[in-house]
Amino acid sequence: MNKDELFRWLLFKIKAVANGSNENEPKLRVVCRLLKNNLPNYDWVGFYMVNTKKENELVLGPFEGEPTEHKTIRFGDGICGQAAEKKETFLVSDVSAESNYLACSVNVKSEIVLPIFKDNNLVGELDIDSHQADAFAKEDQEFLEEVCRLIAPVL
Ligand code: SME
């Protein structure tokens, strides 16, 4: 399977998960696992949710990979906080060049964070770390934006 076929297969699987009858949290776990286990450079895959009880804060949701100390993140802080504040995808090919960055592990070299919207409101983010520099191409971004659209109703 080439990368394009793999992306299409994963979108097919993720659509089935999103439409399935499971509870929401296990659905998000399955999505994390599907991405981490099938894409070699996706070393940490997780969701951050917008905290509905505290303004301008993200809370760690389901994830696959090493535990992180960043269980809550203020809007504006790190890559995740900036993506939440700007409501834009942040693709960082070299995290060591970033001044506003929250290190999760010394092994992480690149990161992509995508906002997730429900009825035009930010409800969460998909965050992926890689141990390889420049791991995320434009194709990865487009694929992950589609993943976010599919999974948004589940958040
Ligand atoms: N690196 C992120 C923090 C989250 S961890 O990667 C899981 C950031 O700078 O916001």
GROMACS .gro file of N, CA and C and ligand atoms in nm:
model
  475
    1MET      N    1   0.085  -0.121   0.000
    1MET     CA    2   0.000   0.000   0.000
    1MET      C    3   0.088   0.125   0.000
    2ASN      N    4   0.066   0.217  -0.093
    2ASN     CA    5   0.143   0.342  -0.085
    2ASN      C    6   0.074   0.435   0.015
    3LYS      N    7   0.137   0.550   0.041
    3LYS     CA    8   0.088   0.637   0.148
    3LYS      C    9  -0.054   0.688   0.120
    4ASP      N   10  -0.080   0.716  -0.009
    4ASP     CA   11  -0.212   0.767  -0.046
    4ASP      C   12  -0.321   0.662  -0.019
    5GLU      N   13  -0.289   0.537  -0.053
    5GLU     CA   14  -0.384   0.427  -0.028
    5GLU      C   15  -0.403   0.405   0.123
    6LEU      N   16  -0.293   0.418   0.196
    6LEU     CA   17  -0.299   0.402   0.341
    6LEU      C   18  -0.387   0.512   0.403
    7PHE      N   19  -0.369   0.635   0.356
    7PHE     CA   20  -0.453   0.745   0.405
    7PHE      C   21  -0.600   0.716   0.377
    8ARG      N   22  -0.629   0.667   0.255
    8ARG     CA   23  -0.770   0.641   0.218
    8ARG      C   24  -0.829   0.527   0.303
    9TRP      N   25  -0.747   0.425   0.327
    9TRP     CA   26  -0.792   0.312   0.410
    9TRP      C   27  -0.819   0.361   0.553
   10LEU      N   28  -0.729   0.445   0.604
   10LEU     CA   29  -0.748   0.496   0.741
   10LEU      C   30  -0.873   0.585   0.751
   11LEU      N   31  -0.898   0.666   0.647
   11LEU     CA   32  -1.018   0.751   0.649
   11LEU      C   33  -1.145   0.666   0.650
   12PHE      N   34  -1.141   0.557   0.574
   12PHE     CA   35  -1.253   0.462   0.569
   12PHE      C   36  -1.277   0.402   0.709
   13LYS      N   37  -1.168   0.358   0.773
   13LYS     CA   38  -1.179   0.300   0.908
   13LYS      C   39  -1.228   0.403   1.010
   14ILE      N   40  -1.172   0.524   1.002
   14ILE     CA   41  -1.206   0.629   1.099
   14ILE      C   42  -1.352   0.672   1.084
   15LYS      N   43  -1.400   0.675   0.959
   15LYS     CA   44  -1.541   0.709   0.934
   15LYS      C   45  -1.630   0.604   1.002
   16ALA      N   46  -1.592   0.478   0.989
   16ALA     CA   47  -1.670   0.368   1.051
   16ALA      C   48  -1.668   0.381   1.203
   17VAL      N   49  -1.552   0.417   1.259
   17VAL     CA   50  -1.541   0.435   1.404
   17VAL      C   51  -1.631   0.552   1.447
   18ALA      N   52  -1.623   0.664   1.375
   18ALA     CA   53  -1.701   0.784   1.411
   18ALA      C   54  -1.850   0.754   1.409
   19ASN      N   55  -1.895   0.672   1.313
   19ASN     CA   56  -2.038   0.643   1.299
   19ASN      C   57  -2.083   0.523   1.383
   20GLY      N   58  -1.988   0.460   1.452
   20GLY     CA   59  -2.020   0.339   1.529
   20GLY      C   60  -2.100   0.368   1.655
   21SER      N   61  -2.133   0.261   1.728
   21SER     CA   62  -2.224   0.277   1.842
   21SER      C   63  -2.151   0.286   1.976
   22ASN      N   64  -2.018   0.283   1.972
   22ASN     CA   65  -1.937   0.294   2.095
   22ASN      C   66  -1.959   0.427   2.167
   23GLU      N   67  -1.913   0.435   2.292
   23GLU     CA   68  -1.909   0.563   2.363
   23GLU      C   69  -1.802   0.651   2.294
   24ASN      N   70  -1.809   0.782   2.320
   24ASN     CA   71  -1.719   0.875   2.251
   24ASN      C   72  -1.571   0.856   2.287
   25GLU      N   73  -1.543   0.840   2.415
   25GLU     CA   74  -1.402   0.832   2.455
   25GLU      C   75  -1.331   0.712   2.391
   26PRO      N   76  -1.390   0.590   2.397
   26PRO     CA   77  -1.324   0.477   2.327
   26PRO      C   78  -1.307   0.500   2.178
   27LYS      N   79  -1.401   0.572   2.117
   27LYS     CA   80  -1.388   0.601   1.973
   27LYS      C   81  -1.261   0.683   1.948
   28LEU      N   82  -1.237   0.782   2.034
   28LEU     CA   83  -1.119   0.867   2.016
   28LEU      C   84  -0.991   0.788   2.040
   29ARG      N   85  -0.997   0.695   2.136
   29ARG     CA   86  -0.881   0.608   2.161
   29ARG      C   87  -0.848   0.523   2.038
   30VAL      N   88  -0.953   0.469   1.975
   30VAL     CA   89  -0.933   0.385   1.857
   30VAL      C   90  -0.868   0.468   1.745
   31VAL      N   91  -0.912   0.592   1.731
   31VAL     CA   92  -0.854   0.679   1.627
   31VAL      C   93  -0.705   0.702   1.656
   32CYS      N   94  -0.672   0.730   1.782
   32CYS     CA   95  -0.530   0.750   1.820
   32CYS      C   96  -0.449   0.627   1.784
   33ARG      N   97  -0.503   0.510   1.817
   33ARG     CA   98  -0.432   0.384   1.793
   33ARG      C   99  -0.415   0.359   1.643
   34LEU      N  100  -0.522   0.382   1.567
   34LEU     CA  101  -0.516   0.361   1.421
   34LEU      C  102  -0.406   0.446   1.359
   35LEU      N  103  -0.398   0.572   1.402
   35LEU     CA  104  -0.297   0.662   1.344
   35LEU      C  105  -0.157   0.623   1.389
   36LYS      N  106  -0.140   0.601   1.520
   36LYS     CA  107  -0.006   0.572   1.572
   36LYS      C  108   0.047   0.438   1.519
   37ASN      N  109  -0.040   0.337   1.512
   37ASN     CA  110   0.007   0.204   1.474
   37ASN      C  111   0.028   0.186   1.323
   38ASN      N  112  -0.031   0.273   1.244
   38ASN     CA  113  -0.021   0.254   1.098
   38ASN      C  114   0.070   0.353   1.028
   39LEU      N  115   0.102   0.463   1.096
   39LEU     CA  116   0.189   0.563   1.032
   39LEU      C  117   0.320   0.571   1.112
   40PRO      N  118   0.429   0.523   1.052
   40PRO     CA  119   0.556   0.500   1.123
   40PRO      C  120   0.611   0.621   1.198
   41ASN      N  121   0.593   0.741   1.147
   41ASN     CA  122   0.653   0.856   1.216
   41ASN      C  123   0.559   0.926   1.314
   42TYR      N  124   0.441   0.870   1.333
   42TYR     CA  125   0.346   0.929   1.429
   42TYR      C  126   0.373   0.863   1.566
   43ASP      N  127   0.455   0.928   1.648
   43ASP     CA  128   0.501   0.864   1.772
   43ASP      C  129   0.415   0.896   1.893
   44TRP      N  130   0.343   1.006   1.890
   44TRP     CA  131   0.249   1.039   1.998
   44TRP      C  132   0.127   1.100   1.930
   45VAL      N  133   0.011   1.043   1.955
   45VAL     CA  134  -0.112   1.092   1.892
   45VAL      C  135  -0.215   1.112   2.002
   46GLY      N  136  -0.266   1.232   2.014
   46GLY     CA  137  -0.364   1.256   2.120
   46GLY      C  138  -0.458   1.370   2.090
   47PHE      N  139  -0.563   1.375   2.172
   47PHE     CA  140  -0.662   1.482   2.161
   47PHE      C  141  -0.651   1.574   2.282
   48TYR      N  142  -0.662   1.701   2.259
   48TYR     CA  143  -0.685   1.798   2.367
   48TYR      C  144  -0.825   1.853   2.347
   49MET      N  145  -0.899   1.865   2.457
   49MET     CA  146  -1.037   1.916   2.452
   49MET      C  147  -1.040   2.059   2.507
   50VAL      N  148  -1.127   2.141   2.451
   50VAL     CA  149  -1.148   2.273   2.511
   50VAL      C  150  -1.221   2.252   2.643
   51ASN      N  151  -1.166   2.309   2.750
   51ASN     CA  152  -1.228   2.295   2.883
   51ASN      C  153  -1.356   2.378   2.887
   52THR      N  154  -1.467   2.309   2.909
   52THR     CA  155  -1.597   2.381   2.908
   52THR      C  156  -1.620   2.449   3.044
   53LYS      N  157  -1.536   2.414   3.144
   53LYS     CA  158  -1.557   2.472   3.279
   53LYS      C  159  -1.458   2.583   3.311
   54LYS      N  160  -1.355   2.596   3.229
   54LYS     CA  161  -1.254   2.701   3.254
   54LYS      C  162  -1.218   2.764   3.120
   55GLU      N  163  -1.230   2.896   3.113
   55GLU     CA  164  -1.210   2.965   2.986
   55GLU      C  165  -1.065   2.955   2.935
   56ASN      N  166  -1.053   2.945   2.804
   56ASN     CA  167  -0.921   2.947   2.739
   56ASN      C  168  -0.822   2.844   2.791
   57GLU      N  169  -0.873   2.724   2.812
   57GLU     CA  170  -0.785   2.616   2.857
   57GLU      C  171  -0.815   2.487   2.781
   58LEU      N  172  -0.708   2.413   2.751
   58LEU     CA  173  -0.722   2.281   2.689
   58LEU      C  174  -0.695   2.175   2.793
   59VAL      N  175  -0.766   2.064   2.783
   59VAL     CA  176  -0.746   1.952   2.875
   59VAL      C  177  -0.711   1.829   2.793
   60LEU      N  178  -0.611   1.755   2.840
   60LEU     CA  179  -0.569   1.634   2.769
   60LEU      C  180  -0.683   1.531   2.765
   61GLY      N  181  -0.705   1.478   2.648
   61GLY     CA  182  -0.806   1.373   2.630
   61GLY      C  183  -0.737   1.240   2.600
   62PRO      N  184  -0.804   1.150   2.530
   62PRO     CA  185  -0.742   1.022   2.494
   62PRO      C  186  -0.614   1.042   2.412
   63PHE      N  187  -0.514   0.959   2.438
   63PHE     CA  188  -0.389   0.967   2.362
   63PHE      C  189  -0.322   0.830   2.358
   64GLU      N  190  -0.230   0.814   2.266
   64GLU     CA  191  -0.147   0.694   2.255
   64GLU      C  192  -0.002   0.741   2.247
   65GLY      N  193   0.084   0.684   2.331
   65GLY     CA  194   0.224   0.724   2.334
   65GLY      C  195   0.263   0.747   2.479
   66GLU      N  196   0.383   0.802   2.497
   66GLU     CA  197   0.431   0.824   2.633
   66GLU      C  198   0.344   0.923   2.708
   67PRO      N  199   0.328   0.903   2.840
   67PRO     CA  200   0.251   1.000   2.919
   67PRO      C  201   0.315   1.139   2.910
   68THR      N  202   0.231   1.243   2.915
   68THR     CA  203   0.283   1.380   2.908
   68THR      C  204   0.247   1.454   3.036
   69GLU      N  205   0.336   1.546   3.075
   69GLU     CA  206   0.306   1.627   3.195
   69GLU      C  207   0.207   1.739   3.160
   70HIS      N  208   0.187   1.762   3.029
   70HIS     CA  209   0.100   1.873   2.989
   70HIS      C  210  -0.045   1.829   2.982
   71LYS      N  211  -0.106   1.819   3.100
   71LYS     CA  212  -0.245   1.770   3.109
   71LYS      C  213  -0.343   1.884   3.084
   72THR      N  214  -0.302   2.005   3.116
   72THR     CA  215  -0.382   2.123   3.080
   72THR      C  216  -0.288   2.224   3.014
   73ILE      N  217  -0.338   2.297   2.916
   73ILE     CA  218  -0.257   2.397   2.844
   73ILE      C  219  -0.342   2.522   2.826
   74ARG      N  220  -0.287   2.637   2.867
   74ARG     CA  221  -0.358   2.764   2.848
   74ARG      C  222  -0.352   2.803   2.700
   75PHE      N  223  -0.458   2.864   2.648
   75PHE     CA  224  -0.456   2.917   2.511
   75PHE      C  225  -0.336   3.011   2.500
   76GLY      N  226  -0.261   3.000   2.393
   76GLY     CA  227  -0.143   3.085   2.372
   76GLY      C  228  -0.014   3.017   2.412
   77ASP      N  229  -0.021   2.914   2.497
   77ASP     CA  230   0.101   2.847   2.544
   77ASP      C  231   0.137   2.728   2.454
   78GLY      N  232   0.262   2.725   2.410
   78GLY     CA  233   0.310   2.613   2.329
   78GLY      C  234   0.241   2.608   2.193
   79ILE      N  235   0.269   2.502   2.121
   79ILE     CA  236   0.211   2.487   1.987
   79ILE      C  237   0.060   2.465   1.999
   80CYS      N  238   0.021   2.382   2.097
   80CYS     CA  239  -0.122   2.353   2.115
   80CYS      C  240  -0.200   2.479   2.151
   81GLY      N  241  -0.145   2.556   2.245
   81GLY     CA  242  -0.213   2.678   2.289
   81GLY      C  243  -0.223   2.783   2.179
   82GLN      N  244  -0.117   2.789   2.096
   82GLN     CA  245  -0.120   2.886   1.985
   82GLN      C  246  -0.223   2.844   1.880
   83ALA      N  247  -0.229   2.714   1.853
   83ALA     CA  248  -0.326   2.665   1.753
   83ALA      C  249  -0.469   2.691   1.802
   84ALA      N  250  -0.490   2.680   1.934
   84ALA     CA  251  -0.623   2.705   1.991
   84ALA      C  252  -0.657   2.854   1.982
   85GLU      N  253  -0.559   2.938   2.012
   85GLU     CA  254  -0.582   3.083   2.009
   85GLU      C  255  -0.608   3.132   1.867
   86LYS      N  256  -0.528   3.084   1.772
   86LYS     CA  257  -0.539   3.130   1.632
   86LYS      C  258  -0.645   3.051   1.555
   87LYS      N  259  -0.688   2.936   1.611
   87LYS     CA  260  -0.782   2.846   1.543
   87LYS      C  261  -0.729   2.805   1.405
   88GLU      N  262  -0.599   2.776   1.404
   88GLU     CA  263  -0.530   2.737   1.279
   88GLU      C  264  -0.444   2.614   1.304
   89THR      N  265  -0.419   2.540   1.196
   89THR     CA  266  -0.325   2.428   1.205
   89THR      C  267  -0.183   2.482   1.222
   90PHE      N  268  -0.106   2.422   1.312
   90PHE     CA  269   0.035   2.455   1.328
   90PHE      C  270   0.117   2.333   1.288
   91LEU      N  271   0.199   2.350   1.184
   91LEU     CA  272   0.288   2.243   1.140
   91LEU      C  273   0.430   2.290   1.169
   92VAL      N  274   0.496   2.222   1.265
   92VAL     CA  275   0.629   2.264   1.307
   92VAL      C  276   0.729   2.156   1.267
   93SER      N  277   0.813   2.185   1.167
   93SER     CA  278   0.905   2.083   1.116
   93SER      C  279   1.026   2.062   1.208
   94ASP      N  280   1.058   2.165   1.289
   94ASP     CA  281   1.173   2.153   1.380
   94ASP      C  282   1.137   2.221   1.511
   95VAL      N  283   1.097   2.142   1.610
   95VAL     CA  284   1.050   2.202   1.736
   95VAL      C  285   1.161   2.276   1.810
   96SER      N  286   1.288   2.239   1.783
   96SER     CA  287   1.398   2.306   1.854
   96SER      C  288   1.413   2.452   1.811
   97ALA      N  289   1.353   2.487   1.698
   97ALA     CA  290   1.360   2.626   1.650
   97ALA      C  291   1.245   2.711   1.705
   98GLU      N  292   1.155   2.651   1.781
   98GLU     CA  293   1.037   2.721   1.833
   98GLU      C  294   1.065   2.780   1.971
   99SER      N  295   1.032   2.906   1.991
   99SER     CA  296   1.051   2.964   2.125
   99SER      C  297   0.930   2.935   2.214
  100ASN      N  298   0.810   2.931   2.154
  100ASN     CA  299   0.688   2.904   2.231
  100ASN      C  300   0.650   2.757   2.210
  101TYR      N  301   0.715   2.672   2.287
  101TYR     CA  302   0.699   2.527   2.271
  101TYR      C  303   0.701   2.460   2.407
  102LEU      N  304   0.611   2.364   2.428
  102LEU     CA  305   0.608   2.287   2.553
  102LEU      C  306   0.661   2.147   2.524
  103ALA      N  307   0.779   2.116   2.572
  103ALA     CA  308   0.841   1.986   2.542
  103ALA      C  309   0.770   1.873   2.615
  104CYS      N  310   0.739   1.771   2.541
  104CYS     CA  311   0.669   1.655   2.593
  104CYS      C  312   0.771   1.547   2.620
  105SER      N  313   0.867   1.536   2.530
  105SER     CA  314   0.977   1.439   2.542
  105SER      C  315   1.095   1.493   2.462
  106VAL      N  316   1.216   1.462   2.508
  106VAL     CA  317   1.336   1.512   2.438
  106VAL      C  318   1.349   1.450   2.298
  107ASN      N  319   1.278   1.338   2.278
  107ASN     CA  320   1.286   1.269   2.148
  107ASN      C  321   1.206   1.337   2.037
  108VAL      N  322   1.115   1.425   2.075
  108VAL     CA  323   1.026   1.485   1.974
  108VAL      C  324   1.102   1.587   1.889
  109LYS      N  325   1.090   1.572   1.756
  109LYS     CA  326   1.161   1.662   1.663
  109LYS      C  327   1.064   1.748   1.582
  110SER      N  328   0.944   1.694   1.554
  110SER     CA  329   0.847   1.774   1.479
  110SER      C  330   0.707   1.745   1.530
  111GLU      N  331   0.616   1.838   1.499
  111GLU     CA  332   0.481   1.828   1.558
  111GLU      C  333   0.378   1.893   1.466
  112ILE      N  334   0.257   1.838   1.468
  112ILE     CA  335   0.147   1.904   1.397
  112ILE      C  336   0.026   1.908   1.491
  113VAL      N  337  -0.039   2.023   1.496
  113VAL     CA  338  -0.157   2.040   1.581
  113VAL      C  339  -0.269   2.097   1.495
  114LEU      N  340  -0.384   2.027   1.496
  114LEU     CA  341  -0.497   2.070   1.412
  114LEU      C  342  -0.619   2.099   1.498
  115PRO      N  343  -0.678   2.217   1.480
  115PRO     CA  344  -0.799   2.249   1.556
  115PRO      C  345  -0.918   2.167   1.506
  116ILE      N  346  -1.010   2.135   1.597
  116ILE     CA  347  -1.131   2.061   1.561
  116ILE      C  348  -1.252   2.149   1.594
  117PHE      N  349  -1.339   2.166   1.494
  117PHE     CA  350  -1.455   2.254   1.510
  117PHE      C  351  -1.586   2.178   1.504
  118LYS      N  352  -1.681   2.224   1.585
  118LYS     CA  353  -1.817   2.172   1.581
  118LYS      C  354  -1.907   2.293   1.568
  119ASP      N  355  -1.990   2.298   1.467
  119ASP     CA  356  -2.074   2.417   1.441
  119ASP      C  357  -1.992   2.546   1.448
  120ASN      N  358  -1.877   2.544   1.385
  120ASN     CA  359  -1.787   2.660   1.379
  120ASN      C  360  -1.723   2.698   1.512
  121ASN      N  361  -1.745   2.620   1.616
  121ASN     CA  362  -1.681   2.648   1.745
  121ASN      C  363  -1.565   2.551   1.767
  122LEU      N  364  -1.456   2.604   1.821
  122LEU     CA  365  -1.342   2.518   1.854
  122LEU      C  366  -1.381   2.428   1.972
  123VAL      N  367  -1.368   2.296   1.953
  123VAL     CA  368  -1.403   2.203   2.061
  123VAL      C  369  -1.281   2.122   2.108
  124GLY      N  370  -1.177   2.120   2.027
  124GLY     CA  371  -1.059   2.044   2.066
  124GLY      C  372  -0.952   2.051   1.959
  125GLU      N  373  -0.852   1.965   1.976
  125GLU     CA  374  -0.739   1.960   1.882
  125GLU      C  375  -0.691   1.816   1.869
  126LEU      N  376  -0.632   1.790   1.755
  126LEU     CA  377  -0.558   1.665   1.735
  126LEU      C  378  -0.409   1.704   1.734
  127ASP      N  379  -0.331   1.639   1.819
  127ASP     CA  380  -0.189   1.673   1.833
  127ASP      C  381  -0.106   1.549   1.799
  128ILE      N  382  -0.009   1.564   1.711
  128ILE     CA  383   0.078   1.451   1.676
  128ILE      C  384   0.224   1.494   1.684
  129ASP      N  385   0.303   1.411   1.755
  129ASP     CA  386   0.447   1.436   1.768
  129ASP      C  387   0.523   1.329   1.693
  130SER      N  388   0.638   1.367   1.638
  130SER     CA  389   0.723   1.269   1.571
  130SER      C  390   0.866   1.277   1.622
  131HIS      N  391   0.932   1.162   1.627
  131HIS     CA  392   1.073   1.159   1.666
  131HIS      C  393   1.162   1.192   1.547
  132GLN      N  394   1.099   1.215   1.433
  132GLN     CA  395   1.175   1.251   1.313
  132GLN      C  396   1.149   1.397   1.279
  133ALA      N  397   1.254   1.469   1.241
  133ALA     CA  398   1.236   1.609   1.198
  133ALA      C  399   1.160   1.611   1.067
  134ASP      N  400   1.078   1.714   1.048
  134ASP     CA  401   1.009   1.735   0.921
  134ASP      C  402   0.924   1.612   0.879
  135ALA      N  403   0.859   1.551   0.977
  135ALA     CA  404   0.785   1.426   0.950
  135ALA      C  405   0.652   1.448   0.878
  136PHE      N  406   0.599   1.570   0.885
  136PHE     CA  407   0.464   1.592   0.833
  136PHE      C  408   0.466   1.675   0.704
  137ALA      N  409   0.416   1.613   0.598
  137ALA     CA  410   0.410   1.680   0.468
  137ALA      C  411   0.272   1.742   0.451
  138LYS      N  412   0.256   1.817   0.343
  138LYS     CA  413   0.127   1.878   0.311
  138LYS      C  414   0.018   1.771   0.303
  139GLU      N  415   0.054   1.652   0.250
  139GLU     CA  416  -0.043   1.541   0.236
  139GLU      C  417  -0.090   1.493   0.374
  140ASP      N  418   0.004   1.491   0.471
  140ASP     CA  419  -0.034   1.453   0.607
  140ASP      C  420  -0.133   1.555   0.663
  141GLN      N  421  -0.103   1.682   0.640
  141GLN     CA  422  -0.192   1.788   0.692
  141GLN      C  423  -0.332   1.773   0.633
  142GLU      N  424  -0.340   1.753   0.501
  142GLU     CA  425  -0.472   1.739   0.435
  142GLU      C  426  -0.546   1.617   0.489
  143PHE      N  427  -0.472   1.506   0.503
  143PHE     CA  428  -0.532   1.383   0.556
  143PHE      C  429  -0.583   1.407   0.698
  144LEU      N  430  -0.502   1.471   0.781
  144LEU     CA  431  -0.540   1.491   0.922
  144LEU      C  432  -0.655   1.591   0.935
  145GLU      N  433  -0.662   1.688   0.844
  145GLU     CA  434  -0.776   1.781   0.847
  145GLU      C  435  -0.906   1.705   0.819
  146GLU      N  436  -0.898   1.607   0.729
  146GLU     CA  437  -1.015   1.524   0.700
  146GLU      C  438  -1.050   1.436   0.822
  147VAL      N  439  -0.947   1.384   0.888
  147VAL     CA  440  -0.970   1.306   1.011
  147VAL      C  441  -1.045   1.393   1.113
  148CYS      N  442  -1.002   1.517   1.128
  148CYS     CA  443  -1.066   1.608   1.225
  148CYS      C  444  -1.212   1.634   1.189
  149ARG      N  445  -1.241   1.650   1.060
  149ARG     CA  446  -1.380   1.672   1.016
  149ARG      C  447  -1.465   1.549   1.049
  150LEU      N  448  -1.409   1.431   1.025
  150LEU     CA  449  -1.485   1.307   1.049
  150LEU      C  450  -1.513   1.284   1.197
  151ILE      N  451  -1.417   1.321   1.280
  151ILE     CA  452  -1.426   1.286   1.421
  151ILE      C  453  -1.492   1.399   1.505
  152ALA      N  454  -1.505   1.516   1.446
  152ALA     CA  455  -1.561   1.632   1.521
  152ALA      C  456  -1.691   1.601   1.593
  153PRO      N  457  -1.789   1.529   1.531
  153PRO     CA  458  -1.915   1.504   1.602
  153PRO      C  459  -1.897   1.422   1.730
  154VAL      N  460  -1.784   1.353   1.741
  154VAL     CA  461  -1.761   1.264   1.856
  154VAL      C  462  -1.707   1.342   1.977
  155LEU      N  463  -1.651   1.462   1.956
  155LEU     CA  464  -1.592   1.537   2.066
  155LEU      C  465  -1.697   1.599   2.157
  156SME     N1  466   0.432   2.008   2.242
  156SME     C1  467   0.302   2.059   2.275
  156SME     C2  468   0.256   2.012   2.412
  156SME     C3  469   0.177   1.887   2.409
  156SME     S1  470   0.275   1.749   2.405
  156SME     O1  471   0.342   1.746   2.276
  156SME     C4  472   0.183   1.613   2.417
  156SME     C5  473   0.300   2.211   2.270
  156SME     O2  474   0.403   2.274   2.251
  156SME     O3  475   0.192   2.267   2.285
   0.00000   0.00000   0.00000
